[in-house]
Amino acid sequence: MKDNKKKLEEWIKIDVLLQEKLKDLEALEFQKEEILTRAEKMKSLTQEIQDEMNKSILMYENLAKEVSQLKEKAKLLKNKN
């Protein structure tokens, strides 16, 4: 019983973190759209916009890695007896 409670608590922590990461991904998607809109209006890709795009890509890659790790933790927790 105590083990099940601990497992449930861990599951909830993972779920909360996943939800936060998904919100962060949504914010990055919005940021990406803003960058693309600015680039279209300027009709060019300035160094500043390129730098913002690179930063956004790095943030996306890091978030995707964190989400993958959280999913793996959830999977291991699910399979744990």
PDB file of C-alpha atoms in Angstrom:
ATOM      1  CA  MET A   1       0.000   0.000   0.000  1.00  0.00           C
ATOM      2  CA  LYS A   2       2.743   2.425   0.988  1.00  0.00           C
ATOM      3  CA  ASP A   3       4.658   1.491  -2.164  1.00  0.00           C
ATOM      4  CA  ASN A   4       1.600   2.260  -4.306  1.00  0.00           C
ATOM      5  CA  LYS A   5       1.237   5.663  -2.664  1.00  0.00           C
ATOM      6  CA  LYS A   6       4.879   6.456  -3.343  1.00  0.00           C
ATOM      7  CA  LYS A   7       4.476   5.320  -6.947  1.00  0.00           C
ATOM      8  CA  LEU A   8       1.384   7.509  -7.373  1.00  0.00           C
ATOM      9  CA  GLU A   9       3.162  10.527  -5.895  1.00  0.00           C
ATOM     10  CA  GLU A  10       6.082  10.034  -8.283  1.00  0.00           C
ATOM     11  CA  TRP A  11       3.659   9.659 -11.188  1.00  0.00           C
ATOM     12  CA  ILE A  12       1.969  12.941 -10.258  1.00  0.00           C
ATOM     13  CA  LYS A  13       5.329  14.737 -10.055  1.00  0.00           C
ATOM     14  CA  ILE A  14       6.264  13.462 -13.520  1.00  0.00           C
ATOM     15  CA  ASP A  15       2.887  14.493 -14.920  1.00  0.00           C
ATOM     16  CA  VAL A  16       3.190  18.007 -13.501  1.00  0.00           C
ATOM     17  CA  LEU A  17       6.671  18.390 -14.976  1.00  0.00           C
ATOM     18  CA  LEU A  18       5.473  17.104 -18.340  1.00  0.00           C
ATOM     19  CA  GLN A  19       2.620  19.602 -18.356  1.00  0.00           C
ATOM     20  CA  GLU A  20       5.055  22.430 -17.595  1.00  0.00           C
ATOM     21  CA  LYS A  21       7.379  21.343 -20.401  1.00  0.00           C
ATOM     22  CA  LEU A  22       4.476  21.140 -22.846  1.00  0.00           C
ATOM     23  CA  LYS A  23       3.467  24.698 -21.930  1.00  0.00           C
ATOM     24  CA  ASP A  24       7.067  25.780 -22.518  1.00  0.00           C
ATOM     25  CA  LEU A  25       6.970  24.101 -25.927  1.00  0.00           C
ATOM     26  CA  GLU A  26       3.779  25.979 -26.770  1.00  0.00           C
ATOM     27  CA  ALA A  27       5.453  29.253 -25.797  1.00  0.00           C
ATOM     28  CA  LEU A  28       8.399  28.406 -28.040  1.00  0.00           C
ATOM     29  CA  GLU A  29       6.023  27.702 -30.905  1.00  0.00           C
ATOM     30  CA  PHE A  30       4.481  31.153 -30.404  1.00  0.00           C
ATOM     31  CA  GLN A  31       7.955  32.700 -30.287  1.00  0.00           C
ATOM     32  CA  LYS A  32       8.882  30.907 -33.512  1.00  0.00           C
ATOM     33  CA  GLU A  33       5.838  32.337 -35.250  1.00  0.00           C
ATOM     34  CA  GLU A  34       6.771  35.843 -34.090  1.00  0.00           C
ATOM     35  CA  ILE A  35      10.315  35.439 -35.413  1.00  0.00           C
ATOM     36  CA  LEU A  36       9.044  34.193 -38.767  1.00  0.00           C
ATOM     37  CA  THR A  37       6.562  37.061 -39.011  1.00  0.00           C
ATOM     38  CA  ARG A  38       9.311  39.605 -38.318  1.00  0.00           C
ATOM     39  CA  ALA A  39      11.571  37.987 -40.913  1.00  0.00           C
ATOM     40  CA  GLU A  40       8.786  38.099 -43.506  1.00  0.00           C
ATOM     41  CA  LYS A  41       8.066  41.767 -42.787  1.00  0.00           C
ATOM     42  CA  MET A  42      11.744  42.639 -43.115  1.00  0.00           C
ATOM     43  CA  LYS A  43      12.011  40.486 -46.248  1.00  0.00           C
ATOM     44  CA  SER A  44      15.365  39.259 -44.995  1.00  0.00           C
ATOM     45  CA  LEU A  45      17.015  37.203 -42.315  1.00  0.00           C
ATOM     46  CA  THR A  46      19.106  39.546 -40.190  1.00  0.00           C
ATOM     47  CA  GLN A  47      21.822  38.297 -37.863  1.00  0.00           C
ATOM     48  CA  GLU A  48      19.617  39.209 -34.896  1.00  0.00           C
ATOM     49  CA  ILE A  49      16.738  37.090 -36.208  1.00  0.00           C
ATOM     50  CA  GLN A  50      19.127  34.253 -37.059  1.00  0.00           C
ATOM     51  CA  ASP A  51      20.500  34.369 -33.499  1.00  0.00           C
ATOM     52  CA  GLU A  52      16.972  34.298 -32.064  1.00  0.00           C
ATOM     53  CA  MET A  53      16.109  31.329 -34.263  1.00  0.00           C
ATOM     54  CA  ASN A  54      19.230  29.455 -33.157  1.00  0.00           C
ATOM     55  CA  LYS A  55      18.470  30.168 -29.505  1.00  0.00           C
ATOM     56  CA  SER A  56      14.889  29.020 -29.973  1.00  0.00           C
ATOM     57  CA  ILE A  57      16.036  25.796 -31.650  1.00  0.00           C
ATOM     58  CA  LEU A  58      18.426  25.048 -28.778  1.00  0.00           C
ATOM     59  CA  MET A  59      15.673  25.662 -26.247  1.00  0.00           C
ATOM     60  CA  TYR A  60      13.336  23.404 -28.209  1.00  0.00           C
ATOM     61  CA  GLU A  61      15.936  20.634 -28.385  1.00  0.00           C
ATOM     62  CA  ASN A  62      16.567  20.872 -24.629  1.00  0.00           C
ATOM     63  CA  LEU A  63      12.850  20.780 -23.850  1.00  0.00           C
ATOM     64  CA  ALA A  64      12.324  17.837 -26.186  1.00  0.00           C
ATOM     65  CA  LYS A  65      15.154  15.987 -24.426  1.00  0.00           C
ATOM     66  CA  GLU A  66      13.638  16.735 -21.007  1.00  0.00           C
ATOM     67  CA  VAL A  67      10.202  15.551 -22.161  1.00  0.00           C
ATOM     68  CA  SER A  68      11.755  12.358 -23.498  1.00  0.00           C
ATOM     69  CA  GLN A  69      13.516  11.742 -20.181  1.00  0.00           C
ATOM     70  CA  LEU A  70      10.301  12.333 -18.227  1.00  0.00           C
ATOM     71  CA  LYS A  71       8.411   9.945 -20.490  1.00  0.00           C
ATOM     72  CA  GLU A  72      11.097   7.323 -19.909  1.00  0.00           C
ATOM     73  CA  LYS A  73      10.810   7.826 -16.124  1.00  0.00           C
ATOM     74  CA  ALA A  74       7.037   7.407 -16.396  1.00  0.00           C
ATOM     75  CA  LYS A  75       7.476   4.243 -18.444  1.00  0.00           C
ATOM     76  CA  LEU A  76       9.938   2.788 -15.930  1.00  0.00           C
ATOM     77  CA  LEU A  77       7.602   3.693 -13.091  1.00  0.00           C
ATOM     78  CA  LYS A  78       4.703   2.024 -14.875  1.00  0.00           C
ATOM     79  CA  ASN A  79       6.681  -1.178 -15.357  1.00  0.00           C
ATOM     80  CA  LYS A  80       8.005  -1.161 -11.787  1.00  0.00           C
ATOM     81  CA  ASN A  81       6.341  -3.721  -9.514  1.00  0.00           C
TER      82      ASN A  81
END
